[in-house]
């Protein structure tokens, strides 16, 4: 038993980084302690008995066994009664010459001590004004004149066990300075440090409430709000663990029962609620009204039951059941967690979430091992420490995310300033040359065309594993409402994403709106992939931002937005895209040797376009895989709306046939074949819309040679 106890102490002290501290605090000479744990007797008495009643009655004291010390409440026939502990001791020779004190690792819930008939000190209060000693370690200083150095001494301790009373197995007489130092160190790690945690949590809640308002234009701002409220209610909950060390909290109109209801229940259950809200927001899920009503109802029900508890005993005996009910909040987490694990784009976010919560998992395992299995009740609750480190983990993650948003927005702001300068040049030309409308128009078209050409990326590009070719033909004097863009990383060798969009209208208005749209799309795509959001969520954010930024301009956008994963060991890439009212992309499957349109399984669930305020939209993501020689072709409707001299349209089936005919060639050659046959079909008839065609073909990623 001694070996087990020593092992537990070594583990706990190493986890708390105390070894150096305790070593420096130890006296150079050996500390002598007189152990009293085997000398304790007890008797049950009515709550009305005081010290005079104890010594005046012939009471039958029984020996207190070590196994009984873990649960003093079980010794009572009536939980309204009190226990009186009796300890007889004679001072050992090793303590002669020292001023003595008594150390008790803990004694819950309250205790008042008498030495040789003299009152010494009390911790907590007995009913009817019950109060707890909390998690402080208890020490009692014995005036030298009250100690019989040559004879027997008798200690009586009045104990109110309440519903969860226990006493430490570390009880001894020693010199006063050692007793005080020992109790202060243990109290610091069991109770007093929690005051620091409480203050930190409260400060974090205030800071992140402020940050939430600064970030209210971002979708992720809910996560900052939930993190703030999580810390706010954590600070409430932690007060319960340091209440015995903060006498200024013991207000006359606040009963101890009310304090427990406000800390354990209101603080604890609300912490669980906002922890779940934070997790869901972190994973990118927004609760439906039905889910919110269910979760809030669960919180309110548990709180109402807790606050209706009539007395302390009933409250303590039922509060753990209420806590278990409150944990049902996590029933809304697990389905989303498993769903996110299945999605390759959000899997990394799940791992970061689990890593963030790892300290609380470790703390719970340590408490199970040390408190439940080894019954080491003098040690602190490590889950409290774990919860703090979990909170700090997510503090780091949120700060890192905020810094990334700030850096990205700074870069985007610089780019937009450049775009604004070009637009200002267009406006300046138009105001200066009012006398010559044709000249102004031609200059305006030329300037917007110049801006667009500098705005759009090159039409031919080879990435690792990809061959890309783009055909781009504006309808009006090189000013187009069509927009294409691709997104790459790793020094332009990796293709991360691709977009094709069609702004309604023609000429300068449509051309100017493509400039606005490109900046918004680029910002939301980059921000979205950094947050592992789906293409559906990214298109929804593009829609909201575009509506807000274009103000009262009456136009809309259709488009496709793709995201590409890295290649696996079999050189296969996963593709995810979402469609906003655009012609379906075509996919050539080299294994099946067929061309098909790629669309959502249920077309009725895919609807809506970008830029129409008040319009209900749904852009569900579509996923598929691409291997070597597979081909994606996407286009704007100017291609299939074009007609020949017989007023016959260039059909999608014709396009599919052309893709299959040129399947064995490079992307530029496939594009040349399509556009050559298109020109032969239309015989240079005037088109009614801008035309953009993108051909993207899978190559062997392992044979890639970067262009110089």
PDB file of N, CA, C and O in Angstrom, residues 567-624:
ATOM      1  N   UNK A 567      -2.744  13.960 -55.506  1.00  0.00           N
ATOM      2  CA  UNK A 567      -2.819  12.630 -56.108  1.00  0.00           C
ATOM      3  C   UNK A 567      -2.430  11.576 -55.075  1.00  0.00           C
ATOM      4  O   UNK A 567      -1.482  11.762 -54.313  1.00  0.00           O
ATOM      5  N   UNK A 568      -3.180  10.464 -55.084  1.00  0.00           N
ATOM      6  CA  UNK A 568      -2.824   9.382 -54.176  1.00  0.00           C
ATOM      7  C   UNK A 568      -1.740   8.507 -54.800  1.00  0.00           C
ATOM      8  O   UNK A 568      -1.231   8.794 -55.890  1.00  0.00           O
ATOM      9  N   UNK A 569      -1.396   7.414 -54.147  1.00  0.00           N
ATOM     10  CA  UNK A 569      -0.297   6.575 -54.630  1.00  0.00           C
ATOM     11  C   UNK A 569      -0.625   5.912 -55.962  1.00  0.00           C
ATOM     12  O   UNK A 569       0.275   5.484 -56.693  1.00  0.00           O
ATOM     13  N   UNK A 570      -1.918   5.824 -56.306  1.00  0.00           N
ATOM     14  CA  UNK A 570      -2.323   5.266 -57.592  1.00  0.00           C
ATOM     15  C   UNK A 570      -2.519   6.346 -58.645  1.00  0.00           C
ATOM     16  O   UNK A 570      -3.088   6.092 -59.709  1.00  0.00           O
ATOM     17  N   UNK A 571      -2.055   7.572 -58.326  1.00  0.00           N
ATOM     18  CA  UNK A 571      -2.140   8.706 -59.254  1.00  0.00           C
ATOM     19  C   UNK A 571      -3.589   9.063 -59.583  1.00  0.00           C
ATOM     20  O   UNK A 571      -3.921   9.431 -60.700  1.00  0.00           O
ATOM     21  N   UNK A 572      -4.459   8.937 -58.573  1.00  0.00           N
ATOM     22  CA  UNK A 572      -5.869   9.294 -58.740  1.00  0.00           C
ATOM     23  C   UNK A 572      -6.155  10.540 -57.915  1.00  0.00           C
ATOM     24  O   UNK A 572      -5.678  10.690 -56.792  1.00  0.00           O
ATOM     25  N   UNK A 573      -6.930  11.444 -58.500  1.00  0.00           N
ATOM     26  CA  UNK A 573      -7.252  12.720 -57.848  1.00  0.00           C
ATOM     27  C   UNK A 573      -8.750  12.777 -57.574  1.00  0.00           C
ATOM     28  O   UNK A 573      -9.567  12.360 -58.398  1.00  0.00           O
ATOM     29  N   UNK A 574      -9.125  13.302 -56.405  1.00  0.00           N
ATOM     30  CA  UNK A 574     -10.533  13.520 -56.077  1.00  0.00           C
ATOM     31  C   UNK A 574     -10.937  14.938 -56.484  1.00  0.00           C
ATOM     32  O   UNK A 574     -10.184  15.887 -56.291  1.00  0.00           O
ATOM     33  N   UNK A 575     -12.128  15.049 -57.078  1.00  0.00           N
ATOM     34  CA  UNK A 575     -12.636  16.331 -57.563  1.00  0.00           C
ATOM     35  C   UNK A 575     -13.960  16.622 -56.867  1.00  0.00           C
ATOM     36  O   UNK A 575     -14.813  15.739 -56.755  1.00  0.00           O
ATOM     37  N   UNK A 576     -14.105  17.856 -56.395  1.00  0.00           N
ATOM     38  CA  UNK A 576     -15.386  18.306 -55.839  1.00  0.00           C
ATOM     39  C   UNK A 576     -15.756  19.615 -56.526  1.00  0.00           C
ATOM     40  O   UNK A 576     -14.915  20.506 -56.664  1.00  0.00           O
ATOM     41  N   UNK A 577     -17.008  19.729 -56.986  1.00  0.00           N
ATOM     42  CA  UNK A 577     -17.437  20.994 -57.576  1.00  0.00           C
ATOM     43  C   UNK A 577     -18.887  21.261 -57.190  1.00  0.00           C
ATOM     44  O   UNK A 577     -19.616  20.366 -56.758  1.00  0.00           O
ATOM     45  N   UNK A 578     -19.271  22.510 -57.352  1.00  0.00           N
ATOM     46  CA  UNK A 578     -20.662  22.910 -57.142  1.00  0.00           C
ATOM     47  C   UNK A 578     -21.090  23.771 -58.320  1.00  0.00           C
ATOM     48  O   UNK A 578     -20.275  24.486 -58.916  1.00  0.00           O
ATOM     49  N   UNK A 579     -22.380  23.708 -58.645  1.00  0.00           N
ATOM     50  CA  UNK A 579     -22.917  24.345 -59.844  1.00  0.00           C
ATOM     51  C   UNK A 579     -23.940  25.394 -59.451  1.00  0.00           C
ATOM     52  O   UNK A 579     -24.885  25.117 -58.710  1.00  0.00           O
ATOM     53  N   UNK A 580     -23.748  26.620 -59.962  1.00  0.00           N
ATOM     54  CA  UNK A 580     -24.698  27.710 -59.718  1.00  0.00           C
ATOM     55  C   UNK A 580     -25.391  28.058 -61.029  1.00  0.00           C
ATOM     56  O   UNK A 580     -25.081  29.061 -61.677  1.00  0.00           O
ATOM     57  N   UNK A 581     -26.327  27.215 -61.469  1.00  0.00           N
ATOM     58  CA  UNK A 581     -27.140  27.491 -62.644  1.00  0.00           C
ATOM     59  C   UNK A 581     -26.388  27.486 -63.951  1.00  0.00           C
ATOM     60  O   UNK A 581     -26.835  28.104 -64.930  1.00  0.00           O
ATOM     61  N   UNK A 582     -25.257  26.820 -64.038  1.00  0.00           N
ATOM     62  CA  UNK A 582     -24.395  26.830 -65.222  1.00  0.00           C
ATOM     63  C   UNK A 582     -24.577  25.530 -66.007  1.00  0.00           C
ATOM     64  O   UNK A 582     -25.002  24.514 -65.443  1.00  0.00           O
ATOM     65  N   UNK A 583     -24.270  25.541 -67.305  1.00  0.00           N
ATOM     66  CA  UNK A 583     -24.292  24.272 -68.056  1.00  0.00           C
ATOM     67  C   UNK A 583     -23.420  23.229 -67.378  1.00  0.00           C
ATOM     68  O   UNK A 583     -22.320  23.526 -66.919  1.00  0.00           O
ATOM     69  N   UNK A 584     -23.928  21.983 -67.345  1.00  0.00           N
ATOM     70  CA  UNK A 584     -23.205  20.923 -66.659  1.00  0.00           C
ATOM     71  C   UNK A 584     -21.846  20.677 -67.316  1.00  0.00           C
ATOM     72  O   UNK A 584     -21.736  20.680 -68.548  1.00  0.00           O
ATOM     73  N   UNK A 585     -20.813  20.435 -66.516  1.00  0.00           N
ATOM     74  CA  UNK A 585     -19.525  20.073 -67.109  1.00  0.00           C
ATOM     75  C   UNK A 585     -19.595  18.670 -67.702  1.00  0.00           C
ATOM     76  O   UNK A 585     -20.425  17.853 -67.307  1.00  0.00           O
ATOM     77  N   UNK A 586     -18.708  18.417 -68.667  1.00  0.00           N
ATOM     78  CA  UNK A 586     -18.658  17.098 -69.298  1.00  0.00           C
ATOM     79  C   UNK A 586     -17.396  16.379 -68.862  1.00  0.00           C
ATOM     80  O   UNK A 586     -16.324  16.981 -68.776  1.00  0.00           O
ATOM     81  N   UNK A 587     -17.534  15.082 -68.615  1.00  0.00           N
ATOM     82  CA  UNK A 587     -16.414  14.272 -68.150  1.00  0.00           C
ATOM     83  C   UNK A 587     -16.222  13.096 -69.095  1.00  0.00           C
ATOM     84  O   UNK A 587     -17.151  12.323 -69.341  1.00  0.00           O
ATOM     85  N   UNK A 588     -14.990  12.987 -69.617  1.00  0.00           N
ATOM     86  CA  UNK A 588     -14.632  11.792 -70.389  1.00  0.00           C
ATOM     87  C   UNK A 588     -13.961  10.809 -69.448  1.00  0.00           C
ATOM     88  O   UNK A 588     -12.930  11.107 -68.843  1.00  0.00           O
ATOM     89  N   UNK A 589     -14.569   9.626 -69.305  1.00  0.00           N
ATOM     90  CA  UNK A 589     -14.044   8.556 -68.467  1.00  0.00           C
ATOM     91  C   UNK A 589     -13.251   7.605 -69.359  1.00  0.00           C
ATOM     92  O   UNK A 589     -13.823   6.879 -70.184  1.00  0.00           O
ATOM     93  N   UNK A 590     -11.909   7.614 -69.207  1.00  0.00           N
ATOM     94  CA  UNK A 590     -11.058   6.813 -70.088  1.00  0.00           C
ATOM     95  C   UNK A 590     -11.262   5.323 -69.867  1.00  0.00           C
ATOM     96  O   UNK A 590     -11.069   4.525 -70.789  1.00  0.00           O
ATOM     97  N   UNK A 591     -11.618   4.913 -68.652  1.00  0.00           N
ATOM     98  CA  UNK A 591     -11.815   3.494 -68.391  1.00  0.00           C
ATOM     99  C   UNK A 591     -13.066   2.981 -69.099  1.00  0.00           C
ATOM    100  O   UNK A 591     -13.062   1.897 -69.703  1.00  0.00           O
ATOM    101  N   UNK A 592     -14.150   3.749 -69.045  1.00  0.00           N
ATOM    102  CA  UNK A 592     -15.393   3.346 -69.698  1.00  0.00           C
ATOM    103  C   UNK A 592     -15.476   3.805 -71.145  1.00  0.00           C
ATOM    104  O   UNK A 592     -16.395   3.403 -71.877  1.00  0.00           O
ATOM    105  N   UNK A 593     -14.540   4.698 -71.543  1.00  0.00           N
ATOM    106  CA  UNK A 593     -14.522   5.261 -72.890  1.00  0.00           C
ATOM    107  C   UNK A 593     -15.869   5.895 -73.230  1.00  0.00           C
ATOM    108  O   UNK A 593     -16.484   5.614 -74.261  1.00  0.00           O
ATOM    109  N   UNK A 594     -16.336   6.766 -72.322  1.00  0.00           N
ATOM    110  CA  UNK A 594     -17.602   7.439 -72.556  1.00  0.00           C
ATOM    111  C   UNK A 594     -17.538   8.860 -72.020  1.00  0.00           C
ATOM    112  O   UNK A 594     -16.741   9.181 -71.139  1.00  0.00           O
ATOM    113  N   UNK A 595     -18.395   9.724 -72.605  1.00  0.00           N
ATOM    114  CA  UNK A 595     -18.513  11.115 -72.176  1.00  0.00           C
ATOM    115  C   UNK A 595     -19.894  11.302 -71.574  1.00  0.00           C
ATOM    116  O   UNK A 595     -20.894  10.863 -72.153  1.00  0.00           O
ATOM    117  N   UNK A 596     -19.940  11.940 -70.404  1.00  0.00           N
ATOM    118  CA  UNK A 596     -21.235  12.185 -69.766  1.00  0.00           C
ATOM    119  C   UNK A 596     -21.230  13.548 -69.088  1.00  0.00           C
ATOM    120  O   UNK A 596     -20.173  14.110 -68.785  1.00  0.00           O
ATOM    121  N   UNK A 597     -22.442  14.085 -68.906  1.00  0.00           N
ATOM    122  CA  UNK A 597     -22.584  15.305 -68.115  1.00  0.00           C
ATOM    123  C   UNK A 597     -22.518  14.944 -66.631  1.00  0.00           C
ATOM    124  O   UNK A 597     -23.055  13.920 -66.215  1.00  0.00           O
ATOM    125  N   UNK A 598     -21.864  15.778 -65.836  1.00  0.00           N
ATOM    126  CA  UNK A 598     -21.747  15.535 -64.399  1.00  0.00           C
ATOM    127  C   UNK A 598     -22.730  16.454 -63.685  1.00  0.00           C
ATOM    128  O   UNK A 598     -22.651  17.673 -63.801  1.00  0.00           O
ATOM    129  N   UNK A 599     -23.644  15.841 -62.977  1.00  0.00           N
ATOM    130  CA  UNK A 599     -24.659  16.625 -62.275  1.00  0.00           C
ATOM    131  C   UNK A 599     -24.958  15.967 -60.933  1.00  0.00           C
ATOM    132  O   UNK A 599     -24.572  14.822 -60.688  1.00  0.00           O
ATOM    133  N   UNK A 600     -25.655  16.699 -60.068  1.00  0.00           N
ATOM    134  CA  UNK A 600     -26.054  16.174 -58.763  1.00  0.00           C
ATOM    135  C   UNK A 600     -27.085  15.063 -58.957  1.00  0.00           C
ATOM    136  O   UNK A 600     -27.875  15.086 -59.911  1.00  0.00           O
ATOM    137  N   UNK A 601     -27.058  14.064 -58.068  1.00  0.00           N
ATOM    138  CA  UNK A 601     -27.932  12.890 -58.221  1.00  0.00           C
ATOM    139  C   UNK A 601     -29.401  13.276 -58.348  1.00  0.00           C
ATOM    140  O   UNK A 601     -30.146  12.682 -59.117  1.00  0.00           O
ATOM    141  N   UNK A 602     -29.808  14.269 -57.565  1.00  0.00           N
ATOM    142  CA  UNK A 602     -31.202  14.732 -57.611  1.00  0.00           C
ATOM    143  C   UNK A 602     -31.207  16.153 -58.157  1.00  0.00           C
ATOM    144  O   UNK A 602     -30.970  17.109 -57.410  1.00  0.00           O
ATOM    145  N   UNK A 603     -31.440  16.342 -59.468  1.00  0.00           N
ATOM    146  CA  UNK A 603     -31.382  17.691 -60.064  1.00  0.00           C
ATOM    147  C   UNK A 603     -32.317  18.691 -59.396  1.00  0.00           C
ATOM    148  O   UNK A 603     -32.066  19.896 -59.442  1.00  0.00           O
ATOM    149  N   UNK A 604     -33.386  18.200 -58.768  1.00  0.00           N
ATOM    150  CA  UNK A 604     -34.336  19.114 -58.121  1.00  0.00           C
ATOM    151  C   UNK A 604     -33.726  19.822 -56.917  1.00  0.00           C
ATOM    152  O   UNK A 604     -34.242  20.835 -56.455  1.00  0.00           O
ATOM    153  N   UNK A 605     -32.632  19.248 -56.375  1.00  0.00           N
ATOM    154  CA  UNK A 605     -31.995  19.858 -55.208  1.00  0.00           C
ATOM    155  C   UNK A 605     -30.873  20.820 -55.587  1.00  0.00           C
ATOM    156  O   UNK A 605     -30.239  21.405 -54.719  1.00  0.00           O
ATOM    157  N   UNK A 606     -30.608  20.949 -56.891  1.00  0.00           N
ATOM    158  CA  UNK A 606     -29.555  21.850 -57.362  1.00  0.00           C
ATOM    159  C   UNK A 606     -30.224  22.977 -58.137  1.00  0.00           C
ATOM    160  O   UNK A 606     -30.707  22.786 -59.253  1.00  0.00           O
ATOM    161  N   UNK A 607     -30.294  24.147 -57.528  1.00  0.00           N
ATOM    162  CA  UNK A 607     -31.004  25.249 -58.174  1.00  0.00           C
ATOM    163  C   UNK A 607     -30.450  26.575 -57.674  1.00  0.00           C
ATOM    164  O   UNK A 607     -29.807  26.654 -56.632  1.00  0.00           O
ATOM    165  N   UNK A 608     -30.715  27.613 -58.461  1.00  0.00           N
ATOM    166  CA  UNK A 608     -30.326  28.958 -58.055  1.00  0.00           C
ATOM    167  C   UNK A 608     -29.118  29.461 -58.808  1.00  0.00           C
ATOM    168  O   UNK A 608     -28.319  28.716 -59.367  1.00  0.00           O
ATOM    169  N   UNK A 609     -28.994  30.790 -58.858  1.00  0.00           N
ATOM    170  CA  UNK A 609     -27.869  31.475 -59.480  1.00  0.00           C
ATOM    171  C   UNK A 609     -27.291  32.464 -58.473  1.00  0.00           C
ATOM    172  O   UNK A 609     -27.835  32.659 -57.381  1.00  0.00           O
ATOM    173  N   UNK A 610     -26.186  33.082 -58.818  1.00  0.00           N
ATOM    174  CA  UNK A 610     -25.482  33.999 -57.918  1.00  0.00           C
ATOM    175  C   UNK A 610     -25.911  35.441 -58.197  1.00  0.00           C
ATOM    176  O   UNK A 610     -25.969  35.859 -59.361  1.00  0.00           O
ATOM    177  N   UNK A 611     -26.216  36.180 -57.139  1.00  0.00           N
ATOM    178  CA  UNK A 611     -26.400  37.620 -57.279  1.00  0.00           C
ATOM    179  C   UNK A 611     -27.819  38.117 -57.255  1.00  0.00           C
ATOM    180  O   UNK A 611     -28.048  39.304 -57.477  1.00  0.00           O
ATOM    181  N   UNK A 612     -28.814  37.257 -56.971  1.00  0.00           N
ATOM    182  CA  UNK A 612     -30.212  37.696 -56.923  1.00  0.00           C
ATOM    183  C   UNK A 612     -30.665  37.703 -55.473  1.00  0.00           C
ATOM    184  O   UNK A 612     -30.789  36.645 -54.850  1.00  0.00           O
ATOM    185  N   UNK A 613     -30.874  38.874 -54.933  1.00  0.00           N
ATOM    186  CA  UNK A 613     -31.246  39.000 -53.528  1.00  0.00           C
ATOM    187  C   UNK A 613     -32.633  38.420 -53.282  1.00  0.00           C
ATOM    188  O   UNK A 613     -33.564  38.653 -54.044  1.00  0.00           O
ATOM    189  N   UNK A 614     -32.767  37.641 -52.189  1.00  0.00           N
ATOM    190  CA  UNK A 614     -34.041  37.043 -51.826  1.00  0.00           C
ATOM    191  C   UNK A 614     -34.340  35.734 -52.533  1.00  0.00           C
ATOM    192  O   UNK A 614     -35.356  35.094 -52.238  1.00  0.00           O
ATOM    193  N   UNK A 615     -33.477  35.326 -53.462  1.00  0.00           N
ATOM    194  CA  UNK A 615     -33.695  34.077 -54.185  1.00  0.00           C
ATOM    195  C   UNK A 615     -33.137  32.905 -53.390  1.00  0.00           C
ATOM    196  O   UNK A 615     -31.977  32.938 -52.973  1.00  0.00           O
ATOM    197  N   UNK A 616     -33.975  31.889 -53.180  1.00  0.00           N
ATOM    198  CA  UNK A 616     -33.512  30.680 -52.487  1.00  0.00           C
ATOM    199  C   UNK A 616     -32.580  29.904 -53.411  1.00  0.00           C
ATOM    200  O   UNK A 616     -32.901  29.677 -54.582  1.00  0.00           O
ATOM    201  N   UNK A 617     -31.414  29.532 -52.909  1.00  0.00           N
ATOM    202  CA  UNK A 617     -30.432  28.816 -53.725  1.00  0.00           C
ATOM    203  C   UNK A 617     -30.010  27.532 -53.024  1.00  0.00           C
ATOM    204  O   UNK A 617     -30.088  27.419 -51.806  1.00  0.00           O
ATOM    205  N   UNK A 618     -29.539  26.578 -53.816  1.00  0.00           N
ATOM    206  CA  UNK A 618     -28.994  25.327 -53.287  1.00  0.00           C
ATOM    207  C   UNK A 618     -27.901  24.852 -54.234  1.00  0.00           C
ATOM    208  O   UNK A 618     -28.169  24.584 -55.406  1.00  0.00           O
ATOM    209  N   UNK A 619     -26.676  24.798 -53.737  1.00  0.00           N
ATOM    210  CA  UNK A 619     -25.536  24.385 -54.553  1.00  0.00           C
ATOM    211  C   UNK A 619     -24.901  23.132 -53.954  1.00  0.00           C
ATOM    212  O   UNK A 619     -23.791  23.192 -53.420  1.00  0.00           O
ATOM    213  N   UNK A 620     -25.579  22.003 -53.977  1.00  0.00           N
ATOM    214  CA  UNK A 620     -24.995  20.804 -53.340  1.00  0.00           C
ATOM    215  C   UNK A 620     -23.706  20.385 -54.048  1.00  0.00           C
ATOM    216  O   UNK A 620     -23.607  20.461 -55.274  1.00  0.00           O
ATOM    217  N   UNK A 621     -22.701  19.942 -53.296  1.00  0.00           N
ATOM    218  CA  UNK A 621     -21.433  19.550 -53.917  1.00  0.00           C
ATOM    219  C   UNK A 621     -21.542  18.206 -54.626  1.00  0.00           C
ATOM    220  O   UNK A 621     -22.295  17.330 -54.227  1.00  0.00           O
ATOM    221  N   UNK A 622     -20.776  18.065 -55.699  1.00  0.00           N
ATOM    222  CA  UNK A 622     -20.694  16.823 -56.460  1.00  0.00           C
ATOM    223  C   UNK A 622     -19.239  16.366 -56.432  1.00  0.00           C
ATOM    224  O   UNK A 622     -18.330  17.168 -56.669  1.00  0.00           O
ATOM    225  N   UNK A 623     -18.999  15.092 -56.143  1.00  0.00           N
ATOM    226  CA  UNK A 623     -17.642  14.566 -56.047  1.00  0.00           C
ATOM    227  C   UNK A 623     -17.456  13.399 -57.004  1.00  0.00           C
ATOM    228  O   UNK A 623     -18.377  12.611 -57.223  1.00  0.00           O
ATOM    229  N   UNK A 624     -16.283  13.305 -57.588  1.00  0.00           N
ATOM    230  CA  UNK A 624     -15.908  12.158 -58.411  1.00  0.00           C
ATOM    231  C   UNK A 624     -14.392  12.077 -58.427  1.00  0.00           C
ATOM    232  O   UNK A 624     -13.700  12.941 -57.892  1.00  0.00           O
TER     233      UNK A 624
END
